[in-house]
Tab-separated table of C-alpha atoms in Angstrom:
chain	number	residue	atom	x	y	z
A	1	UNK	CA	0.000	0.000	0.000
A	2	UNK	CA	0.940	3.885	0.310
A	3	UNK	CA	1.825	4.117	-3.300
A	4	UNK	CA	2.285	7.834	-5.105
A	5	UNK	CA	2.191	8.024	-8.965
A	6	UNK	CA	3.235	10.903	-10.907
A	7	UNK	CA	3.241	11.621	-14.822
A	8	UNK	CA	4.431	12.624	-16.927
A	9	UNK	CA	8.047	10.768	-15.759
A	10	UNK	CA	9.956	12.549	-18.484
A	11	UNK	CA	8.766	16.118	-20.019
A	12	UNK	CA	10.765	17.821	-22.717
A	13	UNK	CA	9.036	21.553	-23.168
A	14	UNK	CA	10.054	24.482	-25.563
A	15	UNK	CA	10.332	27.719	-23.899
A	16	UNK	CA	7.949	29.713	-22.569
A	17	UNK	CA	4.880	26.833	-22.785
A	18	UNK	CA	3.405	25.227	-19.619
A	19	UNK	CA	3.850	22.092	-18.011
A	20	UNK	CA	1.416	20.203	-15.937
A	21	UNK	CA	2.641	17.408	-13.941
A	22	UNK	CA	0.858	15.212	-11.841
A	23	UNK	CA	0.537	13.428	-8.488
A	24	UNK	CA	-1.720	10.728	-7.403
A	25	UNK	CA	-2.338	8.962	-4.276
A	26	UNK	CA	-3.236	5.340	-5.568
A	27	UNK	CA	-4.287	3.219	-2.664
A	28	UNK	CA	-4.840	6.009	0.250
A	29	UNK	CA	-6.255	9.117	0.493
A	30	UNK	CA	-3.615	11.951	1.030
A	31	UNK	CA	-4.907	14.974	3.075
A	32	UNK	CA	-1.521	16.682	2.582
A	33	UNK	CA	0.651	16.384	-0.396
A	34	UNK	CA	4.341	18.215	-0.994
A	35	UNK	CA	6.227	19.417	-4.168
A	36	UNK	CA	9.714	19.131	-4.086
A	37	UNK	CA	12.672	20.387	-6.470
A	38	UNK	CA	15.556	18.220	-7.066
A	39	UNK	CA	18.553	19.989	-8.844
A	40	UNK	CA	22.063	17.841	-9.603
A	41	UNK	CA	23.773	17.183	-6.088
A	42	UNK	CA	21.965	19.517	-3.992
A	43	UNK	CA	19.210	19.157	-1.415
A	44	UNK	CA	16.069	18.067	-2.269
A	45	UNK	CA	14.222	21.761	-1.728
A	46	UNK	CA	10.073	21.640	-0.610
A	47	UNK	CA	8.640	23.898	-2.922
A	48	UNK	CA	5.045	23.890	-1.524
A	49	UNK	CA	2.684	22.181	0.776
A	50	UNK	CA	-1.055	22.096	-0.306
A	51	UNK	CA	-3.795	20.359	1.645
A	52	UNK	CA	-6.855	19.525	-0.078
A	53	UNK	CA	-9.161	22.222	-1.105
A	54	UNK	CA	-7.133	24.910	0.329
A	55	UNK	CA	-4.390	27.152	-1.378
A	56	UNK	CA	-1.006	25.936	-1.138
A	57	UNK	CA	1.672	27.040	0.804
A	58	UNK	CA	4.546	27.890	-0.515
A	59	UNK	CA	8.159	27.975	0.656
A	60	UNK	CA	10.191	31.812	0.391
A	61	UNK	CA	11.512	32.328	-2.829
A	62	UNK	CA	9.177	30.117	-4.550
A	63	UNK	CA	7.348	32.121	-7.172
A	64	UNK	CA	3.315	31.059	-6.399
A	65	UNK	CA	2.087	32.409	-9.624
A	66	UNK	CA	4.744	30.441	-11.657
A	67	UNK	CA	4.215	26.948	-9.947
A	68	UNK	CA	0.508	26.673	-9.957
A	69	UNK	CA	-0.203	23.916	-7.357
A	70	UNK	CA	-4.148	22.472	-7.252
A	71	UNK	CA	-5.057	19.920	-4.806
A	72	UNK	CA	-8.398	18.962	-5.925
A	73	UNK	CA	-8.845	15.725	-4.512
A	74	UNK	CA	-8.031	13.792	-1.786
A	75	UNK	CA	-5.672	11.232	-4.553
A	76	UNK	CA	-4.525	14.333	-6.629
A	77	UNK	CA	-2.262	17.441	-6.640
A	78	UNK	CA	-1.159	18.877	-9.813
A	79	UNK	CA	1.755	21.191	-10.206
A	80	UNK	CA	1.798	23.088	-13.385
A	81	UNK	CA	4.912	25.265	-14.523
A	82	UNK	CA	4.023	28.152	-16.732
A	83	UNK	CA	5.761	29.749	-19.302
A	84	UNK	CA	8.912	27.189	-18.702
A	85	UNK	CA	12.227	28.822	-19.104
A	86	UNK	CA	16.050	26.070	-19.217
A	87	UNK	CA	16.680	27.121	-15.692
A	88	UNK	CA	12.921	25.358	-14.603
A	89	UNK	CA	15.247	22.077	-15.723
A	90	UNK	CA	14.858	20.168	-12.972
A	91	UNK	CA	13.794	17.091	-11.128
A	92	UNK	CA	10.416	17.280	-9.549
A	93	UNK	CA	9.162	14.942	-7.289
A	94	UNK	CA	5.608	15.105	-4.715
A	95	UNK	CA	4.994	12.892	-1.802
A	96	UNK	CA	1.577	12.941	0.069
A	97	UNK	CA	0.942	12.227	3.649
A	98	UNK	CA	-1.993	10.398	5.011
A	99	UNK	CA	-1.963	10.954	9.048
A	100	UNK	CA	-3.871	6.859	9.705
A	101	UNK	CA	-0.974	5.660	6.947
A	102	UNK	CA	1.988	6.598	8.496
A	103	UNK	CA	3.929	4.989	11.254
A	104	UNK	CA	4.829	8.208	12.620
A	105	UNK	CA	2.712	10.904	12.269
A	106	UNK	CA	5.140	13.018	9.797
A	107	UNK	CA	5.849	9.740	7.260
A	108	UNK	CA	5.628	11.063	3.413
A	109	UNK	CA	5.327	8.572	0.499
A	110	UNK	CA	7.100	9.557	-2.163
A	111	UNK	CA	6.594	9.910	-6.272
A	112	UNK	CA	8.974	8.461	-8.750
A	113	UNK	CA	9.631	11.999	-9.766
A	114	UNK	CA	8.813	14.177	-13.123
A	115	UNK	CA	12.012	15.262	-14.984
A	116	UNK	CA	11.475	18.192	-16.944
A	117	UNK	CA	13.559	19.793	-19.341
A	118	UNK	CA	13.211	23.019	-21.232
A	119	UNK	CA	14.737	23.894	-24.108
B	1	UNK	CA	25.022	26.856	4.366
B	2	UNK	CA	22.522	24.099	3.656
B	3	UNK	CA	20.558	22.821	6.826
B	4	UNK	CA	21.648	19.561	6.248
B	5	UNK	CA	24.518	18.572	5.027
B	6	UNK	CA	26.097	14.640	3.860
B	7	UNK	CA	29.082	13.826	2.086
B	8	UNK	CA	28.190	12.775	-1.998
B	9	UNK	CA	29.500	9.854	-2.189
B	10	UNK	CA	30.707	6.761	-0.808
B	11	UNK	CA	32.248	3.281	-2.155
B	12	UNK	CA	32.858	0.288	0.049
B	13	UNK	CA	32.725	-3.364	-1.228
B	14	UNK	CA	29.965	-5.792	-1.018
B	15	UNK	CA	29.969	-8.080	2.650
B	16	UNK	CA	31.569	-4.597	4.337
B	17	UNK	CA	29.646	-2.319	6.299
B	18	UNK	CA	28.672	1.141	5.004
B	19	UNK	CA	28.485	4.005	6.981
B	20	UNK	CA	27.028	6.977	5.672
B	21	UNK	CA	27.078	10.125	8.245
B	22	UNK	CA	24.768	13.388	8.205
B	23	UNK	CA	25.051	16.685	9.980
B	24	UNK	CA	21.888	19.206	10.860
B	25	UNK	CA	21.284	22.657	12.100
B	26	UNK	CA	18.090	22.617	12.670
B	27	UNK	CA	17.496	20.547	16.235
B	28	UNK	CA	13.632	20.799	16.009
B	29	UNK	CA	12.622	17.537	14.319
B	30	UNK	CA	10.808	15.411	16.216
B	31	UNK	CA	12.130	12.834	13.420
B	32	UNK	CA	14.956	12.269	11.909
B	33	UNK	CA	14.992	10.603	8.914
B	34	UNK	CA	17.123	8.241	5.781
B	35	UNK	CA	15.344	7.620	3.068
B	36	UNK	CA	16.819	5.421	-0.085
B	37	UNK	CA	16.346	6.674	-3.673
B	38	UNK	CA	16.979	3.674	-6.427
B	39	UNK	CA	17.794	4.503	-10.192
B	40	UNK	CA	14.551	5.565	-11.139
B	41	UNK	CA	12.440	5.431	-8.385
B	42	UNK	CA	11.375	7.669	-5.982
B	43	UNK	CA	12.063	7.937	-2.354
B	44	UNK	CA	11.593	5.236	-0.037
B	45	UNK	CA	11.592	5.608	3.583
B	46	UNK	CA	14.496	3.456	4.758
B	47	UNK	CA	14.047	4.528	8.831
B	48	UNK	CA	13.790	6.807	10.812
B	49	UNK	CA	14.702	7.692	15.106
B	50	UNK	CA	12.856	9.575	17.396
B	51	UNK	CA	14.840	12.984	18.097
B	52	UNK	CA	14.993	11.631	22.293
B	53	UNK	CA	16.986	8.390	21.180
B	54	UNK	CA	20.386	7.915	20.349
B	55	UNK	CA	20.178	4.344	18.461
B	56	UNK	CA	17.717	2.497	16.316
B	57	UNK	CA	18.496	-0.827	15.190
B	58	UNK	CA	16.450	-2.567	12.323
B	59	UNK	CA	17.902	-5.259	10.808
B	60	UNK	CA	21.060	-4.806	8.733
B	61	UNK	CA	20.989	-1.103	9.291
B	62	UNK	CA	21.768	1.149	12.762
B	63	UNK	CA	20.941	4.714	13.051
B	64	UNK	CA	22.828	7.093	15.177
B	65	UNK	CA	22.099	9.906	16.685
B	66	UNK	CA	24.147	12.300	18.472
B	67	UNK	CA	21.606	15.366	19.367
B	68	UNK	CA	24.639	17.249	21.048
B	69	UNK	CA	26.939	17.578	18.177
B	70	UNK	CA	23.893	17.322	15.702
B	71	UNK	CA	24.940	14.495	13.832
B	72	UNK	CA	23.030	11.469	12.646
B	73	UNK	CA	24.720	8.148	10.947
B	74	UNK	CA	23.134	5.169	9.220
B	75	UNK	CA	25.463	2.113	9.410
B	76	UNK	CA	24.427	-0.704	6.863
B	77	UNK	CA	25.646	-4.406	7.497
B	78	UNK	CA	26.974	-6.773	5.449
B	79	UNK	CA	26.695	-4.322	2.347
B	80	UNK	CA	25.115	-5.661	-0.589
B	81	UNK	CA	25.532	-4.578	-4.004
B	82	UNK	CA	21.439	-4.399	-3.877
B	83	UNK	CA	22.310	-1.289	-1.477
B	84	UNK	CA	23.623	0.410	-3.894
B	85	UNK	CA	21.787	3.652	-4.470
B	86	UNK	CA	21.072	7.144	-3.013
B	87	UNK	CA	20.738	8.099	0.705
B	88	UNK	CA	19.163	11.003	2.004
B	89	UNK	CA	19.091	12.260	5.771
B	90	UNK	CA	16.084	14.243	6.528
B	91	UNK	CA	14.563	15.942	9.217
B	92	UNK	CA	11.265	17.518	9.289
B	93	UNK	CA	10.718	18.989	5.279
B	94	UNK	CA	14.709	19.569	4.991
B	95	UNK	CA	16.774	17.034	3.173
B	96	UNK	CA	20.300	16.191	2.872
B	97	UNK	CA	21.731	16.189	-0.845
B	98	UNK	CA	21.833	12.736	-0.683
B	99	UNK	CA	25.497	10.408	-0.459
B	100	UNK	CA	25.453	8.153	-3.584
B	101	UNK	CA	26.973	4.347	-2.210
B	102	UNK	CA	28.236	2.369	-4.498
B	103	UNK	CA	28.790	-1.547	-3.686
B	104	UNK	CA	31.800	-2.788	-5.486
B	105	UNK	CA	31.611	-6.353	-5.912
């Protein structure tokens, strides 16, 4: 159980078009779900935190109106980059959280991860 | 500097043990966490340790935690080249940048 799905896994974009990636909660319903960015041998960096049918939060420096974040459903967050430049390149990958799920009360299941590239 | 910080890489051979150490600044997780990332796949939580103990024992692997010094180490038995992957130390929403072991047969 406590699998997350995201697609696309791979994303190749021209510049300046949007990107919509998404995250799914398969077997569990995920009352909090987490975007995280994932450049070459760095820390993974939390982007944003959205609970379901509420706004996301987002972490300092994080531009909100650039990284749309929806969290629709209880199985479904979406994370859309618009207007894509080469330095959104990057590795993205969501978890959700399910407080009954976890075996501590902070556990996060993890995505496969998105990588997007922008040309 | 990063709140969390791990060395990139390390290489040991396959039947020694791995040790893979992690230092924080941040002292207010209530967890502290190592998760494993295979080629691929996402993140898996490997274990984690309460922020009040000092060792966690599960199997092949030992977590350490020194709350003074703010260190944390995960100590993997009897390395297998299976192991071979990424590990990242976590506490609460801050990651390490992850220590790639590679298992040399």
């Amino acid at each position: 159980g406590a699998v997350v799905s995201q697609h696309p896994s791979r994303v190749i974009c021209k510049s300046g078009t949007s990107v919509k990636i998404e995250c799914r909660s398969l077997d569990f319903q995920a009352t909090t779900m987490f975007w995280y960015r994932q450049f070459p041998k760095q820390s993974l960096m939390l982007m944003a935190t959205s609970n379901e049918g509420s706004k996301a939060t987002y972490e300092q420096g994080v531009e909100k109106d650039k990284f749309l974040i929806n969290h629709a459903s209880l199985t479904l967050s979406t994370l859309t980059v618009t207007s894509a430049h080469p330095e959104d390149s990057s590795f993205y990958i969501c978890s959700a959280r399910d407080q009954g799920l976890a075996r501590q009360g902070d556990e996060q299941f993890f995505g496969p991860g998105t990588r997007l590239t922008v040309l | 500097g990063e709140d969390v910080e791990q060395s990139l890489f390390l290489s040991v051979r396959e039947g020694d043990s791995s040790v893979i150490n992690c230092t924080y600044t941040d002292s207010s997780s209530t967890y502290l966490y190592w998760y494993k990332q295979e080629p691929g796949a996402g993140l898996q939580l490997l274990t984690y340790i309460f922020s009040n103990m000092d060792m966690k024992q599960d199997q092949r692997l030992t977590v350490l935690l020194n709350k003074k010094d703010k260190h944390l180490s995960l100590r993997i038995a009897d390395t297998q080249t299976g192991d071979s992957a990424i590990y990242f130390c976590a506490g609460d929403m801050r990651f390490g940048a992850g220590t790639r072991l590679t298992v040399k047969p």
